């Protein structure tokens, strides 16, 4: 059942219960009123009849006196006085004034109560005429209660109708945005994060609508960021692949060709018995193979740094510097690397930070010097610093994948990362601190390796 109908049904039920309680009270009150009125009416009539009977004198007009007494009650609203013969026949009766709008039978039946009647014997000789009976008739009194009830129920019924109409209208207004909200939630469920609800209605609901809009906005932003990161990731992968392809083509290709040429020459030289030249050819082939091996190792270490890290951070950092020195010989690399083994996950993250930090410095800063530091701090943290003396961060917005990736890696180890321009505007300093586990001891500790690679 929709919420609006359910609330209305509840309010209607409460109002109906109030009406029933009001009806029961009115019934009780009416019953008492009719009983009181009829009792007092019959008491007054009884005293009037007995007064009249006591002054009645026997004689020729005795019957006329009795009839006068009866007619003095004509038009009474509650009392009927009757003259009944000794054999029980009705001789005469006063005329009762009945209500113009009589109450319904069921109400009369409910309120009239027991029959109230009194009988008086006529005095002396008049006894033979018969007896006088007075009876209370509650039609008029019940009629008054009926009029009263009709008015009360008309007022209460009108009030209930107005209340229900007002509740119906205001619930409709207040709940209309909830329908919007439900269809907006459906859209979000289907992956459409542009859904928006208008923030109207009562304050409590407004808060929900606002929270929904914020949530949809954040989902929209996250989706856009994911899309962007995915695009960047594929661009980075694409760049990496073409760089490796270029390297293989430029560095391995000529040596393969040279080795092939030298190998082809050997049979001819052998047939000519030019032993010295055969030896030279074999040396040349070995040189080519050695060159290819070195280069292949470089490519492999870029593809699988974990392999590099197996040998420890100082060696991995040397390889990293070797990679960049081959491409940017003018950069001076200053390193200060703790010669100690740390948990593999921490070493891997440390290396990735040094790799991306160096790559950023070279790509964006055109520095003369890059400093790489990995040191254990006294607070039990591993502090990794990549600093350069390049241009500093000039871009207003950072749309790259590198820093975001670094942040995620560092956060996964409960560490912290900060990157800022160095003081006096000379280059950038990237600082990462990762908490070391308590058991990460100094068993394998040597003197820190400090190198300068110019
Ligand atoms: N050492 C630095 N010197 C100057 N600018 C830097 C340096 N490091 C980072 N930046 C700035 O921060 C931005 C974000 O770096 P980030 O590594 O996230 O992205 P990117 O290097 O541009 O791209 P990606 O790493 O995804 O290939 C860079 O675009 C650059 O503007
Ligand atoms: Mg980068």
mmCIF file of N, CA, C and O in Angstrom, residues 350-415:
data_model
loop_
_atom_site.group_PDB
_atom_site.id
_atom_site.type_symbol
_atom_site.label_atom_id
_atom_site.label_comp_id
_atom_site.label_asym_id
_atom_site.label_seq_id
_atom_site.Cartn_x
_atom_site.Cartn_y
_atom_site.Cartn_z
ATOM 1 N N UNK A 350 58.670 1.357 -2.191
ATOM 2 C CA UNK A 350 59.758 2.345 -2.134
ATOM 3 C C UNK A 350 60.382 2.487 -3.529
ATOM 4 O O UNK A 350 60.614 3.605 -4.010
ATOM 5 N N UNK A 351 60.602 1.350 -4.180
ATOM 6 C CA UNK A 351 61.233 1.423 -5.499
ATOM 7 C C UNK A 351 60.318 2.129 -6.511
ATOM 8 O O UNK A 351 60.766 2.947 -7.306
ATOM 9 N N UNK A 352 59.033 1.787 -6.451
ATOM 10 C CA UNK A 352 58.076 2.419 -7.380
ATOM 11 C C UNK A 352 58.059 3.940 -7.183
ATOM 12 O O UNK A 352 57.944 4.702 -8.128
ATOM 13 N N UNK A 353 58.186 4.365 -5.918
ATOM 14 C CA UNK A 353 58.169 5.810 -5.639
ATOM 15 C C UNK A 353 59.418 6.453 -6.213
ATOM 16 O O UNK A 353 59.366 7.508 -6.865
ATOM 17 N N UNK A 354 60.571 5.794 -5.997
ATOM 18 C CA UNK A 354 61.819 6.342 -6.533
ATOM 19 C C UNK A 354 61.746 6.395 -8.067
ATOM 20 O O UNK A 354 62.159 7.377 -8.692
ATOM 21 N N UNK A 355 61.160 5.345 -8.663
ATOM 22 C CA UNK A 355 61.075 5.262 -10.118
ATOM 23 C C UNK A 355 60.187 6.382 -10.684
ATOM 24 O O UNK A 355 60.592 7.121 -11.578
ATOM 25 N N UNK A 356 58.962 6.533 -10.103
ATOM 26 C CA UNK A 356 58.024 7.525 -10.627
ATOM 27 C C UNK A 356 58.498 8.939 -10.287
ATOM 28 O O UNK A 356 58.372 9.859 -11.093
ATOM 29 N N UNK A 357 59.074 9.096 -9.061
ATOM 30 C CA UNK A 357 59.586 10.415 -8.645
ATOM 31 C C UNK A 357 60.699 10.862 -9.589
ATOM 32 O O UNK A 357 60.739 12.023 -10.030
ATOM 33 N N UNK A 358 61.616 9.941 -9.915
ATOM 34 C CA UNK A 358 62.717 10.286 -10.818
ATOM 35 C C UNK A 358 62.169 10.596 -12.202
ATOM 36 O O UNK A 358 62.567 11.588 -12.842
ATOM 37 N N UNK A 359 61.239 9.742 -12.651
ATOM 38 C CA UNK A 359 60.670 9.945 -13.980
ATOM 39 C C UNK A 359 59.977 11.308 -14.063
ATOM 40 O O UNK A 359 60.138 12.046 -15.034
ATOM 41 N N UNK A 360 59.221 11.678 -13.011
ATOM 42 C CA UNK A 360 58.544 12.990 -12.988
ATOM 43 C C UNK A 360 59.561 14.126 -13.024
ATOM 44 O O UNK A 360 59.382 15.117 -13.730
ATOM 45 N N UNK A 361 60.633 13.964 -12.195
ATOM 46 C CA UNK A 361 61.643 15.031 -12.137
ATOM 47 C C UNK A 361 62.263 15.232 -13.520
ATOM 48 O O UNK A 361 62.391 16.367 -14.000
ATOM 49 N N UNK A 362 62.615 14.112 -14.177
ATOM 50 C CA UNK A 362 63.263 14.217 -15.490
ATOM 51 C C UNK A 362 62.272 14.782 -16.512
ATOM 52 O O UNK A 362 62.609 15.682 -17.284
ATOM 53 N N UNK A 363 61.053 14.268 -16.492
ATOM 54 C CA UNK A 363 60.083 14.652 -17.529
ATOM 55 C C UNK A 363 59.592 16.079 -17.371
ATOM 56 O O UNK A 363 59.411 16.803 -18.336
ATOM 57 N N UNK A 364 59.314 16.486 -16.097
ATOM 58 C CA UNK A 364 58.639 17.779 -15.921
ATOM 59 C C UNK A 364 59.559 18.905 -15.437
ATOM 60 O O UNK A 364 59.187 20.066 -15.570
ATOM 61 N N UNK A 365 60.704 18.555 -14.818
ATOM 62 C CA UNK A 365 61.469 19.614 -14.147
ATOM 63 C C UNK A 365 62.746 20.043 -14.854
ATOM 64 O O UNK A 365 63.297 21.093 -14.540
ATOM 65 N N UNK A 366 63.247 19.257 -15.825
ATOM 66 C CA UNK A 366 64.565 19.499 -16.447
ATOM 67 C C UNK A 366 65.605 19.873 -15.377
ATOM 68 O O UNK A 366 66.172 20.979 -15.402
ATOM 69 N N UNK A 367 65.859 18.993 -14.422
ATOM 70 C CA UNK A 367 66.766 19.356 -13.338
ATOM 71 C C UNK A 367 68.240 19.103 -13.699
ATOM 72 O O UNK A 367 68.539 18.369 -14.640
ATOM 73 N N UNK A 368 69.129 19.713 -12.910
ATOM 74 C CA UNK A 368 70.564 19.441 -13.055
ATOM 75 C C UNK A 368 70.942 18.311 -12.103
ATOM 76 O O UNK A 368 71.859 17.541 -12.374
ATOM 77 N N UNK A 369 70.236 18.246 -10.967
ATOM 78 C CA UNK A 369 70.545 17.232 -9.949
ATOM 79 C C UNK A 369 69.248 16.596 -9.445
ATOM 80 O O UNK A 369 68.243 17.298 -9.280
ATOM 81 N N UNK A 370 69.347 15.283 -9.226
ATOM 82 C CA UNK A 370 68.206 14.596 -8.597
ATOM 83 C C UNK A 370 68.752 13.840 -7.391
ATOM 84 O O UNK A 370 69.766 13.142 -7.498
ATOM 85 N N UNK A 371 68.087 14.022 -6.234
ATOM 86 C CA UNK A 371 68.523 13.319 -5.022
ATOM 87 C C UNK A 371 67.535 12.205 -4.678
ATOM 88 O O UNK A 371 66.329 12.414 -4.712
ATOM 89 N N UNK A 372 68.098 11.015 -4.384
ATOM 90 C CA UNK A 372 67.238 9.889 -3.998
ATOM 91 C C UNK A 372 67.691 9.413 -2.621
ATOM 92 O O UNK A 372 68.855 9.056 -2.446
ATOM 93 N N UNK A 373 66.774 9.449 -1.650
ATOM 94 C CA UNK A 373 67.143 9.040 -0.296
ATOM 95 C C UNK A 373 66.151 7.997 0.215
ATOM 96 O O UNK A 373 64.942 8.166 0.028
ATOM 97 N N UNK A 374 66.679 6.946 0.840
ATOM 98 C CA UNK A 374 65.819 5.980 1.536
ATOM 99 C C UNK A 374 66.477 5.750 2.895
ATOM 100 O O UNK A 374 67.571 5.196 2.971
ATOM 101 N N UNK A 375 65.856 6.243 3.958
ATOM 102 C CA UNK A 375 66.457 6.103 5.292
ATOM 103 C C UNK A 375 65.405 5.681 6.306
ATOM 104 O O UNK A 375 64.253 6.077 6.221
ATOM 105 N N UNK A 376 65.872 4.883 7.285
ATOM 106 C CA UNK A 376 64.996 4.523 8.404
ATOM 107 C C UNK A 376 65.024 5.701 9.394
ATOM 108 O O UNK A 376 66.100 6.221 9.708
ATOM 109 N N UNK A 377 63.873 6.145 9.867
ATOM 110 C CA UNK A 377 63.855 7.265 10.823
ATOM 111 C C UNK A 377 63.830 6.708 12.246
ATOM 112 O O UNK A 377 63.554 5.527 12.453
ATOM 113 N N UNK A 378 64.057 7.616 13.186
ATOM 114 C CA UNK A 378 64.064 7.154 14.585
ATOM 115 C C UNK A 378 62.683 6.740 15.061
ATOM 116 O O UNK A 378 62.524 5.964 15.978
ATOM 117 N N UNK A 379 61.654 7.280 14.377
ATOM 118 C CA UNK A 379 60.278 6.933 14.759
ATOM 119 C C UNK A 379 59.811 5.616 14.164
ATOM 120 O O UNK A 379 58.603 5.365 14.148
ATOM 121 N N UNK A 380 60.734 4.818 13.592
ATOM 122 C CA UNK A 380 60.356 3.506 13.049
ATOM 123 C C UNK A 380 59.656 3.606 11.706
ATOM 124 O O UNK A 380 58.815 2.767 11.381
ATOM 125 N N UNK A 381 59.996 4.643 10.929
ATOM 126 C CA UNK A 381 59.380 4.798 9.600
ATOM 127 C C UNK A 381 60.486 4.665 8.551
ATOM 128 O O UNK A 381 61.664 4.898 8.830
ATOM 129 N N UNK A 382 60.066 4.308 7.340
ATOM 130 C CA UNK A 382 61.011 4.346 6.221
ATOM 131 C C UNK A 382 60.701 5.615 5.450
ATOM 132 O O UNK A 382 59.583 5.818 4.986
ATOM 133 N N UNK A 383 61.735 6.495 5.351
ATOM 134 C CA UNK A 383 61.515 7.801 4.720
ATOM 135 C C UNK A 383 62.157 7.783 3.344
ATOM 136 O O UNK A 383 63.352 7.491 3.215
ATOM 137 N N UNK A 384 61.344 8.049 2.336
ATOM 138 C CA UNK A 384 61.835 8.032 0.957
ATOM 139 C C UNK A 384 61.692 9.450 0.410
ATOM 140 O O UNK A 384 60.593 10.028 0.476
ATOM 141 N N UNK A 385 62.798 9.994 -0.078
ATOM 142 C CA UNK A 385 62.742 11.371 -0.582
ATOM 143 C C UNK A 385 63.292 11.407 -2.005
ATOM 144 O O UNK A 385 64.353 10.842 -2.277
ATOM 145 N N UNK A 386 62.548 12.044 -2.896
ATOM 146 C CA UNK A 386 63.061 12.310 -4.249
ATOM 147 C C UNK A 386 63.028 13.822 -4.414
ATOM 148 O O UNK A 386 61.958 14.421 -4.343
ATOM 149 N N UNK A 387 64.226 14.423 -4.578
ATOM 150 C CA UNK A 387 64.245 15.881 -4.715
ATOM 151 C C UNK A 387 64.972 16.250 -6.005
ATOM 152 O O UNK A 387 65.811 15.485 -6.480
ATOM 153 N N UNK A 388 64.605 17.385 -6.544
ATOM 154 C CA UNK A 388 65.315 17.842 -7.749
ATOM 155 C C UNK A 388 65.433 19.350 -7.713
ATOM 156 O O UNK A 388 64.781 20.012 -6.895
ATOM 157 N N UNK A 389 66.272 19.880 -8.557
ATOM 158 C CA UNK A 389 66.436 21.341 -8.588
ATOM 159 C C UNK A 389 65.899 21.898 -9.907
ATOM 160 O O UNK A 389 66.440 22.844 -10.448
ATOM 161 N N UNK A 390 64.835 21.271 -10.385
ATOM 162 C CA UNK A 390 64.272 21.690 -11.674
ATOM 163 C C UNK A 390 63.332 22.878 -11.555
ATOM 164 O O UNK A 390 63.421 23.679 -10.615
ATOM 165 N N UNK A 391 62.364 22.917 -12.460
ATOM 166 C CA UNK A 391 61.495 24.106 -12.577
ATOM 167 C C UNK A 391 60.450 24.209 -11.478
ATOM 168 O O UNK A 391 59.818 25.254 -11.305
ATOM 169 N N UNK A 392 60.238 23.107 -10.760
ATOM 170 C CA UNK A 392 59.145 23.114 -9.763
ATOM 171 C C UNK A 392 57.835 22.795 -10.469
ATOM 172 O O UNK A 392 57.787 22.689 -11.696
ATOM 173 N N UNK A 393 56.777 22.683 -9.628
ATOM 174 C CA UNK A 393 55.480 22.305 -10.228
ATOM 175 C C UNK A 393 54.846 23.535 -10.850
ATOM 176 O O UNK A 393 54.485 24.478 -10.150
ATOM 177 N N UNK A 394 54.740 23.508 -12.173
ATOM 178 C CA UNK A 394 54.180 24.681 -12.859
ATOM 179 C C UNK A 394 52.721 24.460 -13.226
ATOM 180 O O UNK A 394 51.944 25.408 -13.287
ATOM 181 N N UNK A 395 52.350 23.180 -13.436
ATOM 182 C CA UNK A 395 50.965 22.906 -13.850
ATOM 183 C C UNK A 395 50.006 23.245 -12.710
ATOM 184 O O UNK A 395 50.296 22.980 -11.555
ATOM 185 N N UNK A 396 48.878 23.880 -13.054
ATOM 186 C CA UNK A 396 47.895 24.267 -12.028
ATOM 187 C C UNK A 396 47.143 23.025 -11.520
ATOM 188 O O UNK A 396 46.886 22.870 -10.348
ATOM 189 N N UNK A 397 46.775 22.153 -12.467
ATOM 190 C CA UNK A 397 46.040 20.952 -12.054
ATOM 191 C C UNK A 397 46.894 19.732 -12.361
ATOM 192 O O UNK A 397 47.622 19.710 -13.354
ATOM 193 N N UNK A 398 46.816 18.746 -11.482
ATOM 194 C CA UNK A 398 47.583 17.524 -11.708
ATOM 195 C C UNK A 398 46.628 16.463 -12.232
ATOM 196 O O UNK A 398 45.741 16.022 -11.540
ATOM 197 N N UNK A 399 46.794 16.129 -13.502
ATOM 198 C CA UNK A 399 45.880 15.169 -14.116
ATOM 199 C C UNK A 399 46.561 13.833 -14.358
ATOM 200 O O UNK A 399 46.035 12.982 -15.036
ATOM 201 N N UNK A 400 47.804 13.684 -13.810
ATOM 202 C CA UNK A 400 48.570 12.477 -14.115
ATOM 203 C C UNK A 400 48.116 11.262 -13.322
ATOM 204 O O UNK A 400 47.316 11.346 -12.401
ATOM 205 N N UNK A 401 48.634 10.132 -13.724
ATOM 206 C CA UNK A 401 48.316 8.867 -13.087
ATOM 207 C C UNK A 401 49.359 8.536 -12.012
ATOM 208 O O UNK A 401 49.071 7.861 -11.032
ATOM 209 N N UNK A 402 50.592 9.069 -12.231
ATOM 210 C CA UNK A 402 51.707 8.705 -11.365
ATOM 211 C C UNK A 402 51.479 9.030 -9.896
ATOM 212 O O UNK A 402 51.591 8.160 -9.032
ATOM 213 N N UNK A 403 51.129 10.309 -9.618
ATOM 214 C CA UNK A 403 50.960 10.717 -8.212
ATOM 215 C C UNK A 403 49.797 9.974 -7.565
ATOM 216 O O UNK A 403 49.904 9.526 -6.420
ATOM 217 N N UNK A 404 48.702 9.814 -8.339
ATOM 218 C CA UNK A 404 47.536 9.100 -7.785
ATOM 219 C C UNK A 404 47.934 7.670 -7.435
ATOM 220 O O UNK A 404 47.586 7.163 -6.356
ATOM 221 N N UNK A 405 48.684 7.029 -8.328
ATOM 222 C CA UNK A 405 49.120 5.651 -8.080
ATOM 223 C C UNK A 405 50.013 5.582 -6.846
ATOM 224 O O UNK A 405 49.876 4.682 -6.012
ATOM 225 N N UNK A 406 50.938 6.569 -6.738
ATOM 226 C CA UNK A 406 51.840 6.588 -5.568
ATOM 227 C C UNK A 406 51.041 6.710 -4.288
ATOM 228 O O UNK A 406 51.280 6.013 -3.313
ATOM 229 N N UNK A 407 50.055 7.634 -4.318
ATOM 230 C CA UNK A 407 49.241 7.859 -3.115
ATOM 231 C C UNK A 407 48.542 6.571 -2.712
ATOM 232 O O UNK A 407 48.487 6.223 -1.538
ATOM 233 N N UNK A 408 47.982 5.866 -3.704
ATOM 234 C CA UNK A 408 47.269 4.623 -3.386
ATOM 235 C C UNK A 408 48.210 3.592 -2.781
ATOM 236 O O UNK A 408 47.888 2.932 -1.798
ATOM 237 N N UNK A 409 49.389 3.455 -3.395
ATOM 238 C CA UNK A 409 50.351 2.464 -2.873
ATOM 239 C C UNK A 409 50.732 2.808 -1.426
ATOM 240 O O UNK A 409 50.779 1.933 -0.566
ATOM 241 N N UNK A 410 51.023 4.117 -1.187
ATOM 242 C CA UNK A 410 51.461 4.530 0.150
ATOM 243 C C UNK A 410 50.317 4.334 1.161
ATOM 244 O O UNK A 410 50.530 3.825 2.267
ATOM 245 N N UNK A 411 49.104 4.688 0.737
ATOM 246 C CA UNK A 411 47.967 4.534 1.648
ATOM 247 C C UNK A 411 47.753 3.062 2.004
ATOM 248 O O UNK A 411 47.373 2.739 3.128
ATOM 249 N N UNK A 412 48.000 2.176 1.036
ATOM 250 C CA UNK A 412 47.784 0.745 1.320
ATOM 251 C C UNK A 412 48.739 0.246 2.402
ATOM 252 O O UNK A 412 48.498 -0.781 3.017
ATOM 253 N N UNK A 413 49.829 1.001 2.634
ATOM 254 C CA UNK A 413 50.756 0.598 3.702
ATOM 255 C C UNK A 413 50.647 1.536 4.914
ATOM 256 O O UNK A 413 51.550 1.604 5.744
ATOM 257 N N UNK A 414 49.547 2.296 4.967
ATOM 258 C CA UNK A 414 49.295 3.244 6.070
ATOM 259 C C UNK A 414 50.355 4.337 6.149
ATOM 260 O O UNK A 414 50.619 4.863 7.240
ATOM 261 N N UNK A 415 50.956 4.655 5.028
ATOM 262 C CA UNK A 415 51.985 5.691 5.048
ATOM 263 C C UNK A 415 51.409 7.036 4.646
ATOM 264 O O UNK A 415 50.201 7.183 4.488
#
